[in-house]
Coordinates of N, CA and C in Angstrom, one line a residue:
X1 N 9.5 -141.3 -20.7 CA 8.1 -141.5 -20.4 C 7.4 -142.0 -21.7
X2 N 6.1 -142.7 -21.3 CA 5.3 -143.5 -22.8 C 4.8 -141.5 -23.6
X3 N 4.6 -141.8 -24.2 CA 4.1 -140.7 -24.9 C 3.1 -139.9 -24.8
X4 N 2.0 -141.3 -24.3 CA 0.8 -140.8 -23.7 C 0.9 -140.1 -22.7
X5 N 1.6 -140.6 -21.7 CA 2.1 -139.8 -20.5 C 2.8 -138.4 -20.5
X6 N 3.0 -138.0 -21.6 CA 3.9 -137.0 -22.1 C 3.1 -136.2 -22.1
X7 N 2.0 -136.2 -23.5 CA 0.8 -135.4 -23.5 C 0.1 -135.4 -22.3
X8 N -0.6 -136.0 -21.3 CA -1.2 -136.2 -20.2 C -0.4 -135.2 -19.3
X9 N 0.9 -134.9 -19.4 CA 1.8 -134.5 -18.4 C 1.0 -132.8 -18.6
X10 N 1.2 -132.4 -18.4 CA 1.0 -131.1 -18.2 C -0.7 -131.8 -17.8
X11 N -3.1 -131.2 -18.4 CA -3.9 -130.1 -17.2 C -4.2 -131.5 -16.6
X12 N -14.6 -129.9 -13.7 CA -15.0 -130.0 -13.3 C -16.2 -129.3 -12.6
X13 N -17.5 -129.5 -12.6 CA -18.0 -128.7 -11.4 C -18.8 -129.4 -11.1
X14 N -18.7 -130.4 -9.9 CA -19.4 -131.2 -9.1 C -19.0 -130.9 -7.3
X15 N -19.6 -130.2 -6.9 CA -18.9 -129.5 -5.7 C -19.8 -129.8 -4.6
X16 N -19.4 -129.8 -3.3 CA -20.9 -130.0 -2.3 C -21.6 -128.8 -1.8
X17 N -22.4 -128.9 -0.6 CA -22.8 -127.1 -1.1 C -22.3 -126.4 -0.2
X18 N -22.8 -125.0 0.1 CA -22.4 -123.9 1.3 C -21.1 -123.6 0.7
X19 N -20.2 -123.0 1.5 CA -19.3 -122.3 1.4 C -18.4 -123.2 0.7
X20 N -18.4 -124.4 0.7 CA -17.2 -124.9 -0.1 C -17.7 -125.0 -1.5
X21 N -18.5 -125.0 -2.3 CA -19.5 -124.7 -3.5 C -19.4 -123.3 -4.2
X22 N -19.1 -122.4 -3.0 CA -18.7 -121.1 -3.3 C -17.0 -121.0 -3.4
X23 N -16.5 -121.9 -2.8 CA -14.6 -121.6 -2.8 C -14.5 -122.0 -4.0
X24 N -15.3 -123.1 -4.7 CA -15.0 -124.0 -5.9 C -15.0 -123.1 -7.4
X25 N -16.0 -122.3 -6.7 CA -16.7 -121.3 -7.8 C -15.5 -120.3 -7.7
X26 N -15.4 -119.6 -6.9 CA -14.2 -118.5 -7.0 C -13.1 -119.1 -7.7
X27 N -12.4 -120.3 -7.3 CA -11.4 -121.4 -7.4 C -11.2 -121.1 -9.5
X28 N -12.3 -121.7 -9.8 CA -12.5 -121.9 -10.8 C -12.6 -120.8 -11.9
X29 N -13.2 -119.7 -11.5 CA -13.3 -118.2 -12.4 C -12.0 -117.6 -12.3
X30 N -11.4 -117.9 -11.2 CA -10.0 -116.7 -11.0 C -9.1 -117.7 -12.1
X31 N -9.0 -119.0 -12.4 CA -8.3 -119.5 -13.1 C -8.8 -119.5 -14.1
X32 N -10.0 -119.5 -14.6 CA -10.3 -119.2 -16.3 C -9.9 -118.2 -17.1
X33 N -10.4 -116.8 -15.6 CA -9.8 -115.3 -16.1 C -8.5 -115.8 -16.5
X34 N -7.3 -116.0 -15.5 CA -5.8 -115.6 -15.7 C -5.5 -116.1 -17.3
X35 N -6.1 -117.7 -17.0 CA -5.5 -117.9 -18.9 C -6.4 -117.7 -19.9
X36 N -7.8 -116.8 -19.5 CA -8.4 -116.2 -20.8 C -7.1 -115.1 -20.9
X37 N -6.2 -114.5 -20.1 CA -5.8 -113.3 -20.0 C -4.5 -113.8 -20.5
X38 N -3.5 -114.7 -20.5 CA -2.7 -115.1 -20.7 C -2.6 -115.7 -22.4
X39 N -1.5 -114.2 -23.1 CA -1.2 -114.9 -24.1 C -0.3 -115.9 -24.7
X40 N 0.7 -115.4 -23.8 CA 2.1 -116.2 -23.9 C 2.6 -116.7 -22.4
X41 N 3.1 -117.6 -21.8 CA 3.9 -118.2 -20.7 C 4.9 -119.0 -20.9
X42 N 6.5 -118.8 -19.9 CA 7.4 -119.3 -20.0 C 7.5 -119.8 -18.5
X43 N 8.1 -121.0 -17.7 CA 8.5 -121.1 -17.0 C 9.2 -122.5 -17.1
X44 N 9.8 -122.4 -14.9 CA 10.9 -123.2 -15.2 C 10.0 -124.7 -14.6
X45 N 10.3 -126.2 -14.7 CA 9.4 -126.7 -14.0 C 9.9 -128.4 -13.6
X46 N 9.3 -128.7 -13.0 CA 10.3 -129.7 -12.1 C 9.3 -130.7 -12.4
X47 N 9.5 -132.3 -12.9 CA 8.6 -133.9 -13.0 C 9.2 -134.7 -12.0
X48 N 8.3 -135.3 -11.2 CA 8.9 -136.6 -10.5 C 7.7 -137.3 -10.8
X49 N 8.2 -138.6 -11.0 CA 7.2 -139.9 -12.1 C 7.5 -140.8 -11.0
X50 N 6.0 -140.8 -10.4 CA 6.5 -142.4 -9.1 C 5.4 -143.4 -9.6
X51 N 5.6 -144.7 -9.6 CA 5.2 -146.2 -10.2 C 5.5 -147.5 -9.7
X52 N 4.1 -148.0 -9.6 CA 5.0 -149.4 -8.2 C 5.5 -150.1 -9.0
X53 N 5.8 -149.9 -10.8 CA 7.0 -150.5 -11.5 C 8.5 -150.0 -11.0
X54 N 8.0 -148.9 -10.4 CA 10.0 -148.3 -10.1 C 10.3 -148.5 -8.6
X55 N 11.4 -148.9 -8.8 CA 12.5 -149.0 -7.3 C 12.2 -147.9 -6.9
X56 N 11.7 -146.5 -7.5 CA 11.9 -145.2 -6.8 C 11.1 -144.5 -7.4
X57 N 11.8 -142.9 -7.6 CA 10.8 -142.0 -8.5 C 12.1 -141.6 -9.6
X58 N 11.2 -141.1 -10.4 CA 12.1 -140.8 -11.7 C 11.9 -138.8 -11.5
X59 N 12.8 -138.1 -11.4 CA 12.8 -136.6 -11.4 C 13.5 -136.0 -13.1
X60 N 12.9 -135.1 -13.0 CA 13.6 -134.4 -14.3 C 12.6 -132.7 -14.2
X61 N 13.7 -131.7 -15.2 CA 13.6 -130.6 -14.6 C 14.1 -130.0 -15.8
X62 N 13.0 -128.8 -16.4 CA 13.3 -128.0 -17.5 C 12.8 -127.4 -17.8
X63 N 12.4 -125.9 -19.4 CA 11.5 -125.0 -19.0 C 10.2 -125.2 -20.1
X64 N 9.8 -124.7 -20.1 CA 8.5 -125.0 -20.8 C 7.9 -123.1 -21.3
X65 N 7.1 -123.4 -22.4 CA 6.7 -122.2 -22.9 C 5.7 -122.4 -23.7
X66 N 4.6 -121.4 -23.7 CA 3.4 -121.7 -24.2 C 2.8 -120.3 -24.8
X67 N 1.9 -120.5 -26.3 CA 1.7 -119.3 -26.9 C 0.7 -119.7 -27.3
X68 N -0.2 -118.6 -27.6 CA -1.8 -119.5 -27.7 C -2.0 -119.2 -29.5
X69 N -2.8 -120.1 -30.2 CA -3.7 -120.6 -29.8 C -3.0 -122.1 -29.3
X70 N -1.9 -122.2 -30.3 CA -1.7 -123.4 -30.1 C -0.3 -124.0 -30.2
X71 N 0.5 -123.1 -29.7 CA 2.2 -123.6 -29.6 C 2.6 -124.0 -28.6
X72 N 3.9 -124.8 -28.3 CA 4.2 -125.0 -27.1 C 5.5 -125.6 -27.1
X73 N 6.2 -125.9 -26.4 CA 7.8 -126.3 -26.0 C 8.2 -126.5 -24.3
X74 N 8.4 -127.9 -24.3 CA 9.1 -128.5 -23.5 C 10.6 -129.0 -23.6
X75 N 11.2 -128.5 -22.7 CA 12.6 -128.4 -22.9 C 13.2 -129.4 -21.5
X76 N 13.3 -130.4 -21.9 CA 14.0 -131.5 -20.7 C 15.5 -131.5 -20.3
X77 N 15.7 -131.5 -19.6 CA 17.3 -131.1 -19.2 C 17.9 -132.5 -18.7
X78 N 19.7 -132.1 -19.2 CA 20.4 -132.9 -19.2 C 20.4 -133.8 -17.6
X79 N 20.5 -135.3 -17.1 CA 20.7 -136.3 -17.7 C 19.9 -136.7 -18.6
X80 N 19.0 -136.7 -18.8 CA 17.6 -137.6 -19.8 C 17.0 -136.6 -20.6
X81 N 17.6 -135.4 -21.6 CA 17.0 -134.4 -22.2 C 15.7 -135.4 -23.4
X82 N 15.3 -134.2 -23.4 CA 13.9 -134.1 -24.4 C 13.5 -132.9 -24.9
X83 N 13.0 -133.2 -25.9 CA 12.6 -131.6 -26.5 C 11.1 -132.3 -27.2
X84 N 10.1 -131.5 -26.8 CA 8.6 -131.3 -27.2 C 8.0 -130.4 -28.3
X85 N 7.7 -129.9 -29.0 CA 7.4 -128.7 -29.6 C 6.3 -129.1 -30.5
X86 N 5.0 -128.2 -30.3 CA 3.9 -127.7 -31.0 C 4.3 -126.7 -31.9
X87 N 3.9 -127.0 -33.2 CA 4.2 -125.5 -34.0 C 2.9 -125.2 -34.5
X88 N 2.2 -125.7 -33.9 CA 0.8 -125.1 -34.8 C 0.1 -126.1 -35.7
X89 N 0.7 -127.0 -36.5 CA 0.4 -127.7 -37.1 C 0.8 -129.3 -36.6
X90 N 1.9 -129.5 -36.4 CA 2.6 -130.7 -36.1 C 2.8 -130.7 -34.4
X91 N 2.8 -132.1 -33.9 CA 3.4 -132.1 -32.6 C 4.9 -133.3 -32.8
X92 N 6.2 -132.4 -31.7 CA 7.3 -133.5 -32.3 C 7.8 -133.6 -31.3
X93 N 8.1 -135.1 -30.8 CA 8.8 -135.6 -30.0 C 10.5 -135.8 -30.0
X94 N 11.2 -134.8 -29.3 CA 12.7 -135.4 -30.0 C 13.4 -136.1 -28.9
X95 N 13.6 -137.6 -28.9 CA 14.6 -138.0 -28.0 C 16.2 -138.4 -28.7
X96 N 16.9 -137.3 -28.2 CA 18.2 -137.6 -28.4 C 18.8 -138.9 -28.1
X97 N 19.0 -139.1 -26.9 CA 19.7 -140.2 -26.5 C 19.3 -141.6 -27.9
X98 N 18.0 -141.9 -28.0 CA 17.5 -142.8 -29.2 C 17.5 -142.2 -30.8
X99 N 18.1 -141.3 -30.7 CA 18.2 -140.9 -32.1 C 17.1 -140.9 -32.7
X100 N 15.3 -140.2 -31.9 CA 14.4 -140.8 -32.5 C 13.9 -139.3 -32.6
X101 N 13.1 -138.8 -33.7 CA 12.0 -138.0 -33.6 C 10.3 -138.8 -33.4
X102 N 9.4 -138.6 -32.4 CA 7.8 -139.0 -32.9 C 7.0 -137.6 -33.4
X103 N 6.2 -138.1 -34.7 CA 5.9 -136.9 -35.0 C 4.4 -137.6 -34.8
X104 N 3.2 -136.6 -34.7 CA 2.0 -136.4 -34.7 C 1.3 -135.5 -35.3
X105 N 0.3 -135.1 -35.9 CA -0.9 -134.3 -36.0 C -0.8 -133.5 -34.8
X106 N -0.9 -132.6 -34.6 CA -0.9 -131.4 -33.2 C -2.6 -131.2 -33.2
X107 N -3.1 -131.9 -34.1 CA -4.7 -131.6 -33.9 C -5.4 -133.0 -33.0
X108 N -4.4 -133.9 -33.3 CA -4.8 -135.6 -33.0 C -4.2 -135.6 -31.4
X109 N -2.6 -134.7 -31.3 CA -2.5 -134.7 -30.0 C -3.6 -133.8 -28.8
X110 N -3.7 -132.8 -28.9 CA -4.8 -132.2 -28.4 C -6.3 -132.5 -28.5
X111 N -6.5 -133.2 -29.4 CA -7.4 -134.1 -29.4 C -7.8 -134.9 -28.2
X112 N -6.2 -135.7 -28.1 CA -7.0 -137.1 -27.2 C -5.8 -136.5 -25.9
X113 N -6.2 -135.2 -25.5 CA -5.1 -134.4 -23.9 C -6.0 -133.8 -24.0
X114 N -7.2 -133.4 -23.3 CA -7.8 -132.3 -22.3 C -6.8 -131.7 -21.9
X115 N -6.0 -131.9 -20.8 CA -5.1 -131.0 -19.7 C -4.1 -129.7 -20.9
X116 N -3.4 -130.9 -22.1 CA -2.9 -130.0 -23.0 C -3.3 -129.3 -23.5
X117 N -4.7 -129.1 -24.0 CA -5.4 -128.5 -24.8 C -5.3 -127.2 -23.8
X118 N -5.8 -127.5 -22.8 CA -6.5 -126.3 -21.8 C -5.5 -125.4 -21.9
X119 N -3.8 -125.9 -21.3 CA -2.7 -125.4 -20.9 C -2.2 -124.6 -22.1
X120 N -2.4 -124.9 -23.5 CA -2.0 -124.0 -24.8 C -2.8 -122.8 -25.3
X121 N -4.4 -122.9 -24.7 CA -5.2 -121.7 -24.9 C -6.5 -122.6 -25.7
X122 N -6.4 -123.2 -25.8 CA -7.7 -124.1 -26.2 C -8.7 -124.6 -26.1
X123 N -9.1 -124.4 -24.3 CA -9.7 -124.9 -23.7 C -10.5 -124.5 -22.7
X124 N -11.5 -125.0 -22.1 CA -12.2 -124.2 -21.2 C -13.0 -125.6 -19.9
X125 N -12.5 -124.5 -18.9 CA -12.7 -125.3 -17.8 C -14.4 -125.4 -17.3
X126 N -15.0 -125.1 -17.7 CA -16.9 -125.1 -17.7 C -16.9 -126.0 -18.6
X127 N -16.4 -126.3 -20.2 CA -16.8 -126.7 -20.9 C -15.9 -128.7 -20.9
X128 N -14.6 -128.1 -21.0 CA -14.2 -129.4 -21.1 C -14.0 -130.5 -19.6
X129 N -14.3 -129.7 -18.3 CA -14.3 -130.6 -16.9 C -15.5 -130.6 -15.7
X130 N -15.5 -131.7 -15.2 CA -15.9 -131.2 -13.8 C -15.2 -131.4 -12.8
X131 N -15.3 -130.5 -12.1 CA -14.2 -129.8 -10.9 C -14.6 -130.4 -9.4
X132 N -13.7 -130.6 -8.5 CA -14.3 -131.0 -7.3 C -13.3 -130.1 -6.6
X133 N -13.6 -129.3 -5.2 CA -12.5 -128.8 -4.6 C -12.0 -129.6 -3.9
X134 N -11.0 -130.2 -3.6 CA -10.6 -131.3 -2.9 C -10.2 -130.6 -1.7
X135 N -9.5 -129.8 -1.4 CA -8.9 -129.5 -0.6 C -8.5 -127.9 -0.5
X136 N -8.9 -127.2 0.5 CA -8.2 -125.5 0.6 C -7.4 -125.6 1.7
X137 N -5.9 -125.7 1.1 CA -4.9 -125.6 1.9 C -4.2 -124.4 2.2
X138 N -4.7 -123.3 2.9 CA -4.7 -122.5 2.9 C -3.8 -120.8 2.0
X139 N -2.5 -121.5 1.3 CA -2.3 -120.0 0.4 C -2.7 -120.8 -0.9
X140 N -3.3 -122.5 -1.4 CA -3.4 -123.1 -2.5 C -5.0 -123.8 -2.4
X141 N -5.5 -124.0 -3.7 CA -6.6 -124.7 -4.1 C -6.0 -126.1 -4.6
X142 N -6.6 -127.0 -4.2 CA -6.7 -127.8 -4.5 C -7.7 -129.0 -5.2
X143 N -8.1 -128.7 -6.5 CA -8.8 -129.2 -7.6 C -8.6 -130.6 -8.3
X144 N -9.8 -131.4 -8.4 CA -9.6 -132.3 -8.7 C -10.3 -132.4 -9.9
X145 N -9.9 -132.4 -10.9 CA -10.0 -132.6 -12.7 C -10.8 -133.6 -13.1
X146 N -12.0 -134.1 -13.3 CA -12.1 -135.1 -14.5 C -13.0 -134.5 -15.6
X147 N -11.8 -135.1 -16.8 CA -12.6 -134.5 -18.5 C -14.0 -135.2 -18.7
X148 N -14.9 -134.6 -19.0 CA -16.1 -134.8 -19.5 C -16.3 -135.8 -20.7
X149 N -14.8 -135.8 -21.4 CA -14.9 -136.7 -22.7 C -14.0 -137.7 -21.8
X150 N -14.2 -138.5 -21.7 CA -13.5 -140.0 -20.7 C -12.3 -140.6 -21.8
X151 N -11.1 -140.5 -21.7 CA -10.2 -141.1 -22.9 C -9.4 -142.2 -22.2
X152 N -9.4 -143.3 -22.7 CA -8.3 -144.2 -22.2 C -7.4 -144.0 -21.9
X153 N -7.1 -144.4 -20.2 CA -5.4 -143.9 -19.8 C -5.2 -142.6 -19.4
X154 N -6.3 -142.2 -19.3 CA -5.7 -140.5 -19.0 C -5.7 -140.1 -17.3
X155 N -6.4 -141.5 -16.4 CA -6.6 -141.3 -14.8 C -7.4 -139.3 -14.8
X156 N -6.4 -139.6 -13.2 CA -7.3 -138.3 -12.7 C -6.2 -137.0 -12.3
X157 N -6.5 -135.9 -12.6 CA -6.4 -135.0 -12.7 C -6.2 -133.8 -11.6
X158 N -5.0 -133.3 -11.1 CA -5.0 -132.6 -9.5 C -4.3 -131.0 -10.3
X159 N -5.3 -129.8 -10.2 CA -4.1 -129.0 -10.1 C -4.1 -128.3 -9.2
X160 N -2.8 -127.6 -8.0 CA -2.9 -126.7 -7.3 C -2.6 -125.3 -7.8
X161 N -3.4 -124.2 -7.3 CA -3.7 -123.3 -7.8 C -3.7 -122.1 -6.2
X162 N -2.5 -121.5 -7.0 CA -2.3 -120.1 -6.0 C -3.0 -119.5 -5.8
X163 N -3.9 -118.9 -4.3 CA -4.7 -118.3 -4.2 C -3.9 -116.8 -4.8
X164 N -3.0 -116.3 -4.5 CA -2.7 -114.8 -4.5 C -3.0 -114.3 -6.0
X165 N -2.4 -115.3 -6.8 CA -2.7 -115.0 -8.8 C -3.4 -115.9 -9.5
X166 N -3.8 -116.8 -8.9 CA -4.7 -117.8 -9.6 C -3.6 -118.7 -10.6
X167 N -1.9 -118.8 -10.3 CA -1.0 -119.2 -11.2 C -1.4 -121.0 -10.5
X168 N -0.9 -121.8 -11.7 CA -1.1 -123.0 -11.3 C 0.5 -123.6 -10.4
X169 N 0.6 -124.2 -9.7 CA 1.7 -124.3 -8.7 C 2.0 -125.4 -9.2
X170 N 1.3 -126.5 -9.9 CA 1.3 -128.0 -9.4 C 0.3 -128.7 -10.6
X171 N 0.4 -129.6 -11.0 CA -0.3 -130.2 -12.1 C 0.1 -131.9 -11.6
X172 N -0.8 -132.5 -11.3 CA -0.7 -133.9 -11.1 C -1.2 -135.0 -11.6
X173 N -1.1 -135.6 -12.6 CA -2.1 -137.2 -13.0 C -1.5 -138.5 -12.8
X174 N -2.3 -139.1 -12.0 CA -2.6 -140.2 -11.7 C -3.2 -141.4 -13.0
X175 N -2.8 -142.1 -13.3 CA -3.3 -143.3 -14.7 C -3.5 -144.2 -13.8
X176 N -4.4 -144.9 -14.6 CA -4.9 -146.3 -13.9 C -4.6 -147.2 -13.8
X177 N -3.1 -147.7 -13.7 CA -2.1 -148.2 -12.6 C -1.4 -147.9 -12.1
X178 N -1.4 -147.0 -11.6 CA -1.2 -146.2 -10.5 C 0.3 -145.3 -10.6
X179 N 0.5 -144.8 -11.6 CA 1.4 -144.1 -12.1 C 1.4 -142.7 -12.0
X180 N 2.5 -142.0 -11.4 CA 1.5 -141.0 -10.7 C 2.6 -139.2 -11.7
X181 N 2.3 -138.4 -11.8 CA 3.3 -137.8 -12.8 C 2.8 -136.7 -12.2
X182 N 4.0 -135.7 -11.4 CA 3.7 -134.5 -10.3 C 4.4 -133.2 -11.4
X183 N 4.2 -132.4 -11.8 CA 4.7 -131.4 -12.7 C 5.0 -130.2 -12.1
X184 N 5.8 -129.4 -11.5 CA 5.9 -128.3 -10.4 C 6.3 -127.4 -10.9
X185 N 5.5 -126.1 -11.2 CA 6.1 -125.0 -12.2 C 6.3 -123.6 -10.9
X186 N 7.3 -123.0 -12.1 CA 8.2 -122.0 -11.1 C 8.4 -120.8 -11.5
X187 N 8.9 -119.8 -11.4 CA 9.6 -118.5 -12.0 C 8.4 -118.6 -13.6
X188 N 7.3 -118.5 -13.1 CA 6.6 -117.9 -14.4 C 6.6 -116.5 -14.7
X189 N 6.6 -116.7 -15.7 CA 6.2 -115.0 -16.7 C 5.3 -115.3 -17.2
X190 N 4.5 -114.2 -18.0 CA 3.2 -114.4 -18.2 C 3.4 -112.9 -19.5
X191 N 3.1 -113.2 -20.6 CA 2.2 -112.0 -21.8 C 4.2 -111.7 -22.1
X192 N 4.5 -112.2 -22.2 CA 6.0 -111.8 -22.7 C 6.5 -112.2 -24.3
X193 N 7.3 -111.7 -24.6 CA 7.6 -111.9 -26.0 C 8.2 -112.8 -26.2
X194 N 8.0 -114.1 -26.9 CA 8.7 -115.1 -26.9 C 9.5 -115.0 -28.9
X195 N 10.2 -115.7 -29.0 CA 10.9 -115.8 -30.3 C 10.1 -116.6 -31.1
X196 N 9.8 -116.3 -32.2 CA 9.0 -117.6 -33.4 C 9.6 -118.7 -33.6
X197 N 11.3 -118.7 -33.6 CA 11.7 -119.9 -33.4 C 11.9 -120.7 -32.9
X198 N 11.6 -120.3 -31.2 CA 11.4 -121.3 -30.2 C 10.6 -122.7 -30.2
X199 N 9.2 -122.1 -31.1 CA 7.9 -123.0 -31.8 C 8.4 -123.8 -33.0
X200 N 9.7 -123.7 -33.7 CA 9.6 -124.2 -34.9 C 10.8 -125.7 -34.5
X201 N 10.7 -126.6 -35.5 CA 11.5 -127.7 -35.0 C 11.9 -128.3 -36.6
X202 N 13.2 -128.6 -36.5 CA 13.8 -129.3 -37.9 C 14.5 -130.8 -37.6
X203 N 13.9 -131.5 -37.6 CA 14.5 -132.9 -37.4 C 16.1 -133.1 -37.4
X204 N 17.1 -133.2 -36.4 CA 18.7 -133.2 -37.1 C 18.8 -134.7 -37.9
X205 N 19.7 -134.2 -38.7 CA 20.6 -135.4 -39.4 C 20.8 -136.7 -38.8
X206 N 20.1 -138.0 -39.7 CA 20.5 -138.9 -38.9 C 19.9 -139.7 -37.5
X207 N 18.5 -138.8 -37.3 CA 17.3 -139.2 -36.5 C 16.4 -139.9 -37.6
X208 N 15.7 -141.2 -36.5 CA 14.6 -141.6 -37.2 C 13.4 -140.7 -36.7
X209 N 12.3 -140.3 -38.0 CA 11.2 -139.5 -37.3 C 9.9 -141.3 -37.5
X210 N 9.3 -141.2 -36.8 CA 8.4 -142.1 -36.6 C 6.7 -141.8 -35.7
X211 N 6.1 -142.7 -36.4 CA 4.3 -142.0 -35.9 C 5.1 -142.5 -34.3
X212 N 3.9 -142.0 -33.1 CA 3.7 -142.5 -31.7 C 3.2 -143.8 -32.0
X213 N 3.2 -144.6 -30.7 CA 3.1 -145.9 -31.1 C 1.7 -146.3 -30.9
X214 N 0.7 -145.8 -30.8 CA -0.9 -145.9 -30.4 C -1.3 -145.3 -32.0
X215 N -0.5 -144.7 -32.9 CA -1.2 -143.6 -34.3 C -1.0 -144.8 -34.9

């Protein structure tokens, strides 16, 4: 995937009125609480990438882990692995198969990702979106995202959201050609002890590390 799309991959209040104005509102607070409440999260999570450039969709499927204020790791599984990792200071892209590392600023990537920012403990849904309920499908919410700060390429924004825990089920963006990137998370834990060097990343031997191609 472009890189942008990478960051974009993982996260409003403009609602109509009466009772659906009120679902939006509940919608919305029960998901602020969980990840004001949420220090740490691990789970397992599934991408399918559809584009009227592809014969089809592209799937991939791996776990992910998140420590606030600002760490994080994506772990892509074999055939097309990838490894992601925030350590606090730096963000690094590692594609094996290209022998490449991209390294960034972790302040420049969260910078220009709303959705990521939110998703690492950074963020806040009053302050950084307006929300639309799109849909109450009955055991899920269905929210429709757009960031307040408008960034090139970032499209629009879907997450579904379990009524029973307020856990996010589903993370969806749409880019403005029509590229659509569905993220489906699973077997979460939540406030667990994760390892410090899960967060940490050392370039192997023999990779080129290089800026993203937009820095």
């Amino acid at each position: 995937m472009p890189f942008a799309a990478v960051l974009a991959a993982v996260l409003v209040l403009v609602g109509s009125g009466g009772a659906r104005a009120d679902e939006l509102r509940t919608a919305l607070d029960r998901l602020q609480q969980r990840y004001d409440a949420t220090k740490t999260m691990k789970a397992d999570f599934k991408q399918v990438v559809e584009s009227p450039s592809l014969a089809g969709t592209l799937e991939s499927k791996g776990t992910v882990a998140f420590e606030k204020p600002n760490r994080m790791r994506w772990d892509y599984a074999a055939p097309d692995p990838q490894l992601i990792v925030g350590d606090g200071t730096t963000l690094w892209v590692y594609q094996p198969d290209l022998k490449q590392v991209i390294k960034a600023p972790l302040t420049r990537a969260f910078q220009s990702s709303t959705p990521v920012t939110f998703l690492a403990g950074l963020g806040s849904l009053e302050r950084d979106f307006e929300a639309k309920l799109e849909k109450d499908e009955g055991k899920e919410w269905l929210l429709r995202l757009t960031p307040r700060k408008q960034e090139q390429g970032l499209g629009t924004l879907f997450l579904a959201v379990r009524k029973s825990d307020a856990s996010v089920a589903e993370a969806r963006i749409t880019d403005p050609v029509g590229t659509t990137t569905r993220i489906l998370f699973s077997d979460e834990e939540r406030n667990v002890a994760l390892a410090a060097d899960l967060f940490r990343f050392i370039p192997p031997d023999g990779v080129d590390v290089v800026a993203p191609p937009s820095y």
